[in-house]
Coordinates of C-alpha atoms in Angstrom, one line a residue:
X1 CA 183.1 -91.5 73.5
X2 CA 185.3 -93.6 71.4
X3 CA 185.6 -90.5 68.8
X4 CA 189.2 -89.9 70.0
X5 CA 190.4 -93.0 68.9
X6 CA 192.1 -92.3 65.5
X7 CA 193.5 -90.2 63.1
X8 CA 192.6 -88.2 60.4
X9 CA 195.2 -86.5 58.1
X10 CA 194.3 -84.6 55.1
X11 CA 197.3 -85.9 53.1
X12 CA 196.4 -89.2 53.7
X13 CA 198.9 -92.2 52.7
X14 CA 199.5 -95.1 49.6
X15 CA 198.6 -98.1 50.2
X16 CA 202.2 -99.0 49.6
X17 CA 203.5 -96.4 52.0
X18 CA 201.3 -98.1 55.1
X19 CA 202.9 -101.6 54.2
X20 CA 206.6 -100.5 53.9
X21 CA 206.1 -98.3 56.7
X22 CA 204.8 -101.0 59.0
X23 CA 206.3 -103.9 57.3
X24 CA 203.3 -105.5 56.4
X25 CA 201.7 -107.5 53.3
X26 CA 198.8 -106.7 51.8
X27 CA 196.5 -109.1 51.2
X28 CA 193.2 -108.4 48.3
X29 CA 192.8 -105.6 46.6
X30 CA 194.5 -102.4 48.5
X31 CA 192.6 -99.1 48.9
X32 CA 194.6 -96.3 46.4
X33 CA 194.6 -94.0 49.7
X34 CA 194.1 -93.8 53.2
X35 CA 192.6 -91.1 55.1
X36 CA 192.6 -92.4 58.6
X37 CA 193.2 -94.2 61.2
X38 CA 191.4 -96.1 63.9
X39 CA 192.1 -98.3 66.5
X40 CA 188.4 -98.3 67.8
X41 CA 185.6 -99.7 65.4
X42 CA 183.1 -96.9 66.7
X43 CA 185.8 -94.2 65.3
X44 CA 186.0 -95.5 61.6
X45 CA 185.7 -93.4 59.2
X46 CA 185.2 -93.5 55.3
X47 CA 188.5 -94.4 53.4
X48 CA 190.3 -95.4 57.2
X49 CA 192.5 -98.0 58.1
X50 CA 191.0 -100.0 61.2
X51 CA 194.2 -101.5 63.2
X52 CA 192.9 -104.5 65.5
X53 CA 194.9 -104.7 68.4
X54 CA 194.5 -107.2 71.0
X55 CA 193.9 -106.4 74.3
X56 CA 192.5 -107.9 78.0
X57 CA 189.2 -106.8 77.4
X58 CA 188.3 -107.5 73.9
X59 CA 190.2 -108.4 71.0
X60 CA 190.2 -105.8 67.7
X61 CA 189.7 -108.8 65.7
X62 CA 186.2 -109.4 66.6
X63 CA 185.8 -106.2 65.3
X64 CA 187.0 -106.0 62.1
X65 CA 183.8 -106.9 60.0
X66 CA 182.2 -103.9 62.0
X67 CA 184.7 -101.4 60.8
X68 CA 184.2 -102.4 57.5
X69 CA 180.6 -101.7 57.9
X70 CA 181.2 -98.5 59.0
X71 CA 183.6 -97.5 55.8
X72 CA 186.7 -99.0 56.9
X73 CA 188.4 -99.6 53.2
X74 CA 191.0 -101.9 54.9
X75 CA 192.0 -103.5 58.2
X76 CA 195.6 -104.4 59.8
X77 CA 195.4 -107.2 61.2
X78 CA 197.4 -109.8 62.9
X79 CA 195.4 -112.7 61.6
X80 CA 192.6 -113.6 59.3
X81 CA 188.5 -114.8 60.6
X82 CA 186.8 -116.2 57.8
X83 CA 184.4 -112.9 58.6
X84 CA 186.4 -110.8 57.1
X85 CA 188.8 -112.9 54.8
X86 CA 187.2 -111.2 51.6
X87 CA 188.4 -107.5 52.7
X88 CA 191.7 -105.6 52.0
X89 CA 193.8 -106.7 54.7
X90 CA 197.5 -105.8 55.7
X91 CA 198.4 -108.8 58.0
X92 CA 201.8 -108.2 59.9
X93 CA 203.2 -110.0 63.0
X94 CA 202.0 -107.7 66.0
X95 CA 199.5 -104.5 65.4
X96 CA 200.3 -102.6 68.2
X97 CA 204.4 -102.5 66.9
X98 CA 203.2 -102.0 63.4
X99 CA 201.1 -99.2 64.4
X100 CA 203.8 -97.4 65.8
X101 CA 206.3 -97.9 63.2
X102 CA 203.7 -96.6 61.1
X103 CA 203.6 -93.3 63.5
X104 CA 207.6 -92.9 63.5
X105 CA 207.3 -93.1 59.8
X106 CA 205.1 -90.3 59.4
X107 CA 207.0 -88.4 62.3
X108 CA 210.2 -88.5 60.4
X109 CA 208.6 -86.9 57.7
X110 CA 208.7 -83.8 58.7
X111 CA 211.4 -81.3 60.9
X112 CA 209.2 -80.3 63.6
X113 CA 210.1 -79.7 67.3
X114 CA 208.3 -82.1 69.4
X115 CA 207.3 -81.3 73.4
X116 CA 207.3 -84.8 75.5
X117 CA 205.3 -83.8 78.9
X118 CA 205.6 -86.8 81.5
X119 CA 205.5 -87.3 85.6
X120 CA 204.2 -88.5 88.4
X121 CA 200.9 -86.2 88.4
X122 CA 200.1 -82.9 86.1
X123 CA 200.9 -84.4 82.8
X124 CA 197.5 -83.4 81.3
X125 CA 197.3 -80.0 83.0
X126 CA 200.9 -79.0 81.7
X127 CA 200.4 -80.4 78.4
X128 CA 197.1 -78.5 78.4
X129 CA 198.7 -74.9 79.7
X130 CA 201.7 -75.7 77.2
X131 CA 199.7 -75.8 74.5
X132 CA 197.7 -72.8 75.7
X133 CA 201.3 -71.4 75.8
X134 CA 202.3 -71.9 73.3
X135 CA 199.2 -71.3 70.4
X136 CA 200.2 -68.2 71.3
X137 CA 202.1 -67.1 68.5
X138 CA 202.8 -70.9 67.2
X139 CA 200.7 -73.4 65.0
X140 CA 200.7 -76.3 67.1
X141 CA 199.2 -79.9 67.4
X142 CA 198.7 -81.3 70.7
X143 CA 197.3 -84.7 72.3
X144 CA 193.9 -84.6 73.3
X145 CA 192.2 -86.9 75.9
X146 CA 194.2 -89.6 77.1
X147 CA 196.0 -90.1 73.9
X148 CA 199.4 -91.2 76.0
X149 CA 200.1 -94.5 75.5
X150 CA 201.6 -96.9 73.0
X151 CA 198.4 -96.9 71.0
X152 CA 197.6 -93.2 71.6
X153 CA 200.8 -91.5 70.8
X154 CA 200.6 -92.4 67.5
X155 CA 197.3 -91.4 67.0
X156 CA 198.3 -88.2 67.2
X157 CA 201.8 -88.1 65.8
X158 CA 199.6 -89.3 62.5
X159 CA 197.8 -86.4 62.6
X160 CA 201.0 -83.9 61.7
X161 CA 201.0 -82.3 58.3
X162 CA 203.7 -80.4 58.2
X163 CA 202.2 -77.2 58.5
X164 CA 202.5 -77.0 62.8
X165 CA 205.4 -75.4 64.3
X166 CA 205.3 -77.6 67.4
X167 CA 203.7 -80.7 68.7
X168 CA 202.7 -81.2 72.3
X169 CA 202.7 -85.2 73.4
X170 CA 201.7 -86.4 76.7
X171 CA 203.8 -89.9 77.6
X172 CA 202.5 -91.8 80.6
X173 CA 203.7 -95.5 81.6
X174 CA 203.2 -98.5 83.5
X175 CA 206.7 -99.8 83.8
X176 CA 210.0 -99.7 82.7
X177 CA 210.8 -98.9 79.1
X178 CA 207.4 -97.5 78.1
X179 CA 208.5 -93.8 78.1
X180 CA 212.1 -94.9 76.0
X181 CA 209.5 -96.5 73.5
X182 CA 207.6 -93.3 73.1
X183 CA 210.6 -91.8 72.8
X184 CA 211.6 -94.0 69.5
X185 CA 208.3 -92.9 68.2
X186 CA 208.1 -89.1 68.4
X187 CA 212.1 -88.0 69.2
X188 CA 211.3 -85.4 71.1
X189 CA 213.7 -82.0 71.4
X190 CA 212.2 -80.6 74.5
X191 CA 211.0 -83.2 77.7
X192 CA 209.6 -82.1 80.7
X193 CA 208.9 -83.9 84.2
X194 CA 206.3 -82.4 85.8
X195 CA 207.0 -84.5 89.5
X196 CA 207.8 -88.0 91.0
X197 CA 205.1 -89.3 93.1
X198 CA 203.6 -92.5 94.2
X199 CA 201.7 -93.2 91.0
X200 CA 202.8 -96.3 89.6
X201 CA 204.4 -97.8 92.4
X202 CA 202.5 -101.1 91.5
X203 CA 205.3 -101.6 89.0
X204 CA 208.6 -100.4 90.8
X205 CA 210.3 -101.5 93.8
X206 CA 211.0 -97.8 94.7
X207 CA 211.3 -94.1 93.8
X208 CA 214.5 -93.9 92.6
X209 CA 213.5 -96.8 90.3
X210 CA 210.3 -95.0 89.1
X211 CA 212.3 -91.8 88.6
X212 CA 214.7 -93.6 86.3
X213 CA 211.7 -94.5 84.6
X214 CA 210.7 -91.1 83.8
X215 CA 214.2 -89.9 82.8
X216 CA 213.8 -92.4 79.7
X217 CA 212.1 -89.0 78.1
X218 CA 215.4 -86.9 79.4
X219 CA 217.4 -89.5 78.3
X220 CA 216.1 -89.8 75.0
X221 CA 217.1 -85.7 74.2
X222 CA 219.4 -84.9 71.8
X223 CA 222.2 -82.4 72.5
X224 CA 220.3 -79.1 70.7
X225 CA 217.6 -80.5 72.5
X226 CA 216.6 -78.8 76.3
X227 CA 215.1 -80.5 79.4
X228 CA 212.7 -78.2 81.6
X229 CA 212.6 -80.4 85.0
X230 CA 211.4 -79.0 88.4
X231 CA 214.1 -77.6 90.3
X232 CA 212.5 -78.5 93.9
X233 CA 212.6 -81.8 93.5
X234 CA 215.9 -83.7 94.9
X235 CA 215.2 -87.2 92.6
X236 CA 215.1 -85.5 89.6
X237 CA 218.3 -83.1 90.7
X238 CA 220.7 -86.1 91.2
X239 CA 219.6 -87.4 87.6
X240 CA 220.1 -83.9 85.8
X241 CA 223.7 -85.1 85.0
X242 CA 222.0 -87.6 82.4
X243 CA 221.2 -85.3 80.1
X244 CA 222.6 -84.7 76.7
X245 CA 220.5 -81.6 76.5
X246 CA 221.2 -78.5 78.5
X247 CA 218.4 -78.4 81.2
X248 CA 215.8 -75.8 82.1
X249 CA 215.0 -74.9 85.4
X250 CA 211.5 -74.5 86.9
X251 CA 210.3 -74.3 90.5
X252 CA 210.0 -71.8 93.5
X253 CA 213.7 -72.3 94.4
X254 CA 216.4 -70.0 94.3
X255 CA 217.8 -72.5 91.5
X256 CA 215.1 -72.6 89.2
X257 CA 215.7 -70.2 86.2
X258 CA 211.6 -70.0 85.7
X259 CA 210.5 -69.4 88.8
X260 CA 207.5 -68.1 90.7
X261 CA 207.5 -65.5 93.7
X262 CA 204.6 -63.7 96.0
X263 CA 201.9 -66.7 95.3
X264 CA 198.3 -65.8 96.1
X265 CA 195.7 -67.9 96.9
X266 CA 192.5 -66.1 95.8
X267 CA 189.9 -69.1 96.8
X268 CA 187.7 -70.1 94.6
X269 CA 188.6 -67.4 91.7
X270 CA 192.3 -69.4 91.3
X271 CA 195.6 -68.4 92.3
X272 CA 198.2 -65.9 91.1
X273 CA 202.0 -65.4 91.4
X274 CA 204.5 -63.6 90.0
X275 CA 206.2 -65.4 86.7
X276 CA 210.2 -64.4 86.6
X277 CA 212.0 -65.8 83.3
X278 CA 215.3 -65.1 81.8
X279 CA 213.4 -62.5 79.6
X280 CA 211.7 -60.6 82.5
X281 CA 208.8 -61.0 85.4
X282 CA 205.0 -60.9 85.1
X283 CA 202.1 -61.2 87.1
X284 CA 199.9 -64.5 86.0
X285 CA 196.5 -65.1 87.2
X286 CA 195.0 -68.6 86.9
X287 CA 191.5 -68.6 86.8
X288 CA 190.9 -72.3 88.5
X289 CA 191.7 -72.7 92.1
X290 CA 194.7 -74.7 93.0
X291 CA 197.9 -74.0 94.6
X292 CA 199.6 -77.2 93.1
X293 CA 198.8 -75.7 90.0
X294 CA 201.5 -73.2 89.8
X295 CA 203.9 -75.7 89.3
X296 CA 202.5 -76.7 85.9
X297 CA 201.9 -73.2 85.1
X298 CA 206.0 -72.6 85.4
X299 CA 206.6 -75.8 83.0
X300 CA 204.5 -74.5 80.5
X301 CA 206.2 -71.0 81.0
X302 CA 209.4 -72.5 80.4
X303 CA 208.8 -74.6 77.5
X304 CA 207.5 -71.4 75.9
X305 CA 210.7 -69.4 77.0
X306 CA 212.5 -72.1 74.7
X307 CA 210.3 -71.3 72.3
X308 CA 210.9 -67.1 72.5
X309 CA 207.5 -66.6 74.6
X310 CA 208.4 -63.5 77.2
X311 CA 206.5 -63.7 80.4
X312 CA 203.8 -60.9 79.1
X313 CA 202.7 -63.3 76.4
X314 CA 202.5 -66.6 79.0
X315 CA 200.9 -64.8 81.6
X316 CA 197.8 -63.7 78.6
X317 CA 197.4 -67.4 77.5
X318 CA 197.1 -68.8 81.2
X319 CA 194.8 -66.1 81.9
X320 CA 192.2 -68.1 79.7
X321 CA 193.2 -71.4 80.9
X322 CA 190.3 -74.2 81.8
X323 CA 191.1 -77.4 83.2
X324 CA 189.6 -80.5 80.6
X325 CA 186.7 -82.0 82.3
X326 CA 186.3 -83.9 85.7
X327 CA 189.7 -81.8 86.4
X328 CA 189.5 -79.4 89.2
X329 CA 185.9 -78.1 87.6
X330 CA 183.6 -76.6 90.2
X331 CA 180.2 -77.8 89.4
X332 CA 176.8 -76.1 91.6
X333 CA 174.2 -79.1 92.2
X334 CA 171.5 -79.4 94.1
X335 CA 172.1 -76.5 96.3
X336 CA 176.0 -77.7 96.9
X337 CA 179.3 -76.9 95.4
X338 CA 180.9 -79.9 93.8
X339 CA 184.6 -79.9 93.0
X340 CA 185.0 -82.1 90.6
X341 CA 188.0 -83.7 90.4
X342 CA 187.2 -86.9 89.1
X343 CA 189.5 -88.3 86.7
X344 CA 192.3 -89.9 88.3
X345 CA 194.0 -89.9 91.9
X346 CA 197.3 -90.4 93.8
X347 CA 198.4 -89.4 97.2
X348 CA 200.0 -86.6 95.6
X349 CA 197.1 -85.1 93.8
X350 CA 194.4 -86.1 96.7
X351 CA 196.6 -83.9 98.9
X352 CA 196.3 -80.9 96.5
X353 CA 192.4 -81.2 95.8
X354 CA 191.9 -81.2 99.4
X355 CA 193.6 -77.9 99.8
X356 CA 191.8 -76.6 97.3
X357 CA 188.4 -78.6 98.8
X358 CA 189.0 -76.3 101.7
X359 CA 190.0 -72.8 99.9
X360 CA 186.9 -72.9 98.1
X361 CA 184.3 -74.3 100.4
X362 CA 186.0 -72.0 103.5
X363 CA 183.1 -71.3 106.2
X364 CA 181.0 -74.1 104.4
X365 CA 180.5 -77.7 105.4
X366 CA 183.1 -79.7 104.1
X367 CA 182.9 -83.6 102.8
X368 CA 184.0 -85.7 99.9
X369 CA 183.7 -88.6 98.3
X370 CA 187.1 -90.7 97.5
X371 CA 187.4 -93.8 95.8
X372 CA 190.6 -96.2 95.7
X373 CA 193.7 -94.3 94.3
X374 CA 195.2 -97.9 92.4
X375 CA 198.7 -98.3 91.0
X376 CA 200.4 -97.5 94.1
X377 CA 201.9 -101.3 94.8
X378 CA 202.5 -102.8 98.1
X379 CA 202.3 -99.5 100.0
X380 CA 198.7 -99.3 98.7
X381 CA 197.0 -99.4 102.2
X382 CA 199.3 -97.2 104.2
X383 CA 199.2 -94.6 101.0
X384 CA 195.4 -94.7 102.0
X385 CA 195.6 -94.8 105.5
X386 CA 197.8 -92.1 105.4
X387 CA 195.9 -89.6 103.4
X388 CA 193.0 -90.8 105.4
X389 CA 194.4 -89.0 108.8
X390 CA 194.4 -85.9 107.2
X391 CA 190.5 -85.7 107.0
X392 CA 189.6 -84.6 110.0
X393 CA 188.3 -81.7 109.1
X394 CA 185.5 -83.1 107.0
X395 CA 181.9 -83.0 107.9
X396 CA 181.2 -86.1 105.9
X397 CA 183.0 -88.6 103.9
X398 CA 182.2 -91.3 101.6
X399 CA 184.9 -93.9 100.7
X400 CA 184.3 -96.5 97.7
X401 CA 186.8 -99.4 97.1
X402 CA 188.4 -101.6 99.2
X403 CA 191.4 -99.5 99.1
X404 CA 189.2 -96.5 100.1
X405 CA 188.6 -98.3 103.3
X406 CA 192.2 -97.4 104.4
X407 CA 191.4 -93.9 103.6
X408 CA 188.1 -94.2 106.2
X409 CA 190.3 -95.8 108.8
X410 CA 192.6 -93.2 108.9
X411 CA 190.5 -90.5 109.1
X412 CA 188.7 -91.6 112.3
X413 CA 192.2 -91.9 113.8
X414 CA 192.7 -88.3 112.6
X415 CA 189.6 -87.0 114.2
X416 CA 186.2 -87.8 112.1
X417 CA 183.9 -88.7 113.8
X418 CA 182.7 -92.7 113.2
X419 CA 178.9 -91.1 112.6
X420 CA 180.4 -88.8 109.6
X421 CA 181.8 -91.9 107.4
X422 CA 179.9 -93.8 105.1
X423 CA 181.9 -96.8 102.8
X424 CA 180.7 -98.0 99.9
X425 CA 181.6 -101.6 98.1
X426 CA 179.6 -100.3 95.2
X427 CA 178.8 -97.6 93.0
X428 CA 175.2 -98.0 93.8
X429 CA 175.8 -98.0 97.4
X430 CA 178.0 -94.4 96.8
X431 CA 175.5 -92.9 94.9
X432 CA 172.7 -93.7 97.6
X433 CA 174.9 -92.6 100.6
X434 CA 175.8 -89.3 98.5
X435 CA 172.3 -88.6 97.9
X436 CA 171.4 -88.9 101.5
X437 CA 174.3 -86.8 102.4
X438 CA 174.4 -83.9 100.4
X439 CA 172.6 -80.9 101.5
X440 CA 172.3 -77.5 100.3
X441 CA 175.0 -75.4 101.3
X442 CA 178.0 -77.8 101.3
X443 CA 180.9 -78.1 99.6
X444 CA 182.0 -81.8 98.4
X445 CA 185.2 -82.8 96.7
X446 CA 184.9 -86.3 94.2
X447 CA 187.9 -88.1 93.4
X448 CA 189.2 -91.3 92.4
X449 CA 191.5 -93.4 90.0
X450 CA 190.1 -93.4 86.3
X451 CA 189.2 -97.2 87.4
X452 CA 186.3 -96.0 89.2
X453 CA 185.0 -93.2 86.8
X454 CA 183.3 -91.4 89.5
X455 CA 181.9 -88.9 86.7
X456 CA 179.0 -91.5 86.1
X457 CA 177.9 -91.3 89.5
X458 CA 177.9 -87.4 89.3
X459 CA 175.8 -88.1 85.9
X460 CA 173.4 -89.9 87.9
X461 CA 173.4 -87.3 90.6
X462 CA 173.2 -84.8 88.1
X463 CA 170.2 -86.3 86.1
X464 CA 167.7 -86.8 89.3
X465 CA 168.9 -83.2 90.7
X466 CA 167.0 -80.0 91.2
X467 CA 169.5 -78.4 89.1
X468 CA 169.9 -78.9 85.1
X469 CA 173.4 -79.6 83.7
X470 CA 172.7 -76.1 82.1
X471 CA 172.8 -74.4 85.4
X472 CA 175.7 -76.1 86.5
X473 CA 178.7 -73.1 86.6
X474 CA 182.0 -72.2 87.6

């Protein structure tokens, strides 16, 4: 699970490139060259560079003498334990800030476009389609996971060699300032804002605030750089004029230069519409259900229109897209369809799964299983409340979280019926109700914030089912 958390590069780096790089000292004898990086213990490799980072939950330090165990040849660290006090160490003042001066270092090395994907919702998918898009007919590196964040990001900005023609970067945030910092790190030439929803509210007073937030990344362009931002979206019109860059239009509006016309809706076998570009029209069929997810689909069609893709050549590489897991994945257990949309949650993307709940469980019994949707601030309980009076079409629903309670209490105001709803405080207590409510021939959505990882519950589902993960399918 942890296996994402590093780096590897063939070229490796000098000892003495690490510590000007970071602005470090070494301290014992320095390896003569480092392979890799890790900022999780379990992740070491032989010949990498473990960088203990402190943190809420546990502290890298107190992990240190592990990494070594595991072929670490030296540690960053912030401070020394007497554990580990015989090991080559490079101490500076703060890991996490050394790490990513490390990861600009290594960036500036080499002249290669770099493709900042952030928003509100549909980071990952449009990262994912872009670099579908654009492997095309370009070598590319992209992010993988969650690799987002201050700690990510560089993760996989260490892992360019110079021989990609593009790099893909997902940038998410928790406040202010976060996206400008990514920015520093990888100096992105082409941004994109997928949306501006309610996720993240917890750390901004409004909208407007949290759009200014994501406009660090359009912001952060330089002039020969391009911005592709959506074209329907009126908070991130009145902040186009920030831009240095020339922007890129995506959308189904009559201003969007990438646009898409004559959607389709083909149920469980995905969606379609027809792709128009500066360089002509195609027809592009997405093979995952979705109708939200046309809008990702165009701002991975216009990042490769910057980068000389005509529509032919996007619509071929989204005709093979798949979503990464516990992402819109349609799942058969137990007699049941399971949507699977797992990973995270926001009003926003709640509101899409449930359309696409319905499209593919039509003339089936309908019911879900939502968990708190976090991050959302003050506004938390009406968010929930107000998604919740949407559900009265549902046959069944399970709600875990106190949040989720909100969610339960709406929907009997929209119509559910009191008998239909289940809440759960645990994830024991979900598991049980979900067990006694699914029955063959239903069709359940599962969603939550990445708090609740609701996968594990399907796990457990899964293991005491009549069906084997092998028969699971699309």
């Amino acid at each position: 699970m942890a296996e994402y958390l590093r780096a590897v590069n063939p070229r490796g780096w000098t000892a003495e490139e690490v510590a000007q790089a970071t602005g470090g000292l070494w301290r014992g004898e320095p390896p003569a060259r480092i392979r890799g990086v890790a900022i999780d213990s379990r992740a070491v490799g032989e010949g990498f560079l473990f960088v203990a980072l402190p943190g809420a939950r546990a502290d890298g330090h107190q992990f240190v003498e592990e990494a070594f165990s595991r072929g670490a040849s030296a540690a960053l660290v912030e401070r020394i334990l007497p554990s580990y006090e015989d090991w080559p160490l490079l101490v500076v003042e703060d890991s996490r800030l050394a790490l990513g001066r490390l990861a600009r270092w290594h960036r500036r090395r080499f002249s290669v476009p770099v493709v900042g994907i952030t928003g509100s919702v549909g980071k990952t998918t449009t990262r994912e389609m872009t670099a579908a898009v654009l492997g095309r007919k370009t070598a590319i590196l992209a992010a993988r996971e969650n690799l987002n964040s201050d700690v990510g990001l560089p993760l996989v900005l260490l892992e360019m060699t110079g021989e990609e023609e593009a790099v893909v970067l997902e940038m998410a945030m928790r406040g202010p300032g976060q996206i400008d910092y990514l920015c520093r790190l990888a100096e992105p030439s082409v941004g994109v804002i997928t949306t501006i929803g309610e996720s993240h509210m917890e750390f901004f007073r409004s909208q407007e605030e949290l759009a200014d937030a994501k406009f660090e990344l359009i912001r952060a362009l330089p002039p020969s750089g391009h911005g592709v931002l959506p074209w329907d979206h009126p908070l991130v019109r009145k902040r186009a004029h920030q831009s240095r860059a020339p922007i890129l239009w995506f959308g189904e509006g009559e201003g969007s230069q990438v646009r898409a016309r004559e959607v389709e809706i083909r149920g469980r076998e995905g969606v379609s519409f027809l792709l128009q570009t500066p360089r002509g029209r195609a027809r592009v069929v997405l093979p995952v259900p979705g109708r939200h997810l046309v809008l990702n689909a165009l701002a991975a069609a216009a990042v490769g229109h910057l980068f000389g893709l005509g529509p032919e050549e996007v619509a071929e590489a989204l005709r093979n897209y798949r979503p990464q897991g516990h992402r819109t994945e349609i799942l058969r257990l137990m007699g049941a369809t399971i949507l699977d949309d797992a990973y995270n949650s926001s009003p926003t993307s709640l509101r899409a799964a449930l359309q696409v709940l319905r499209q593919v469980g039509e003339g089936t019994p309908l019911k879900a299983l939502l968990a708190d949707m976090l991050e959302l601030g003050e506004g938390a309980p009406r968010h929930h409340r107000e998604v919740g009076r949407e559900l009265g079409f549902l046959s069944g629903l399970i709600t875990l979280g106190p949040l989720a309670y909100h969610i339960g209490e709406g929907a009997l105001e929209g119509g559910l019926s009191p008998e239909s709803w289940v809440h759960a405080g645990t994830e024991e207590e979900a598991l049980e109700a979900l067990r006694a409510m699914l029955k063959p021939g239903d069709t359940w959505l599962i969603k939550g914030s990445r708090g609740w990882q609701l996968e594990k519950i399907l796990a457990r589902l899964r293991a005491g089912g009549e069906d084997s993960a092998g028969d699971l399918s699309r």
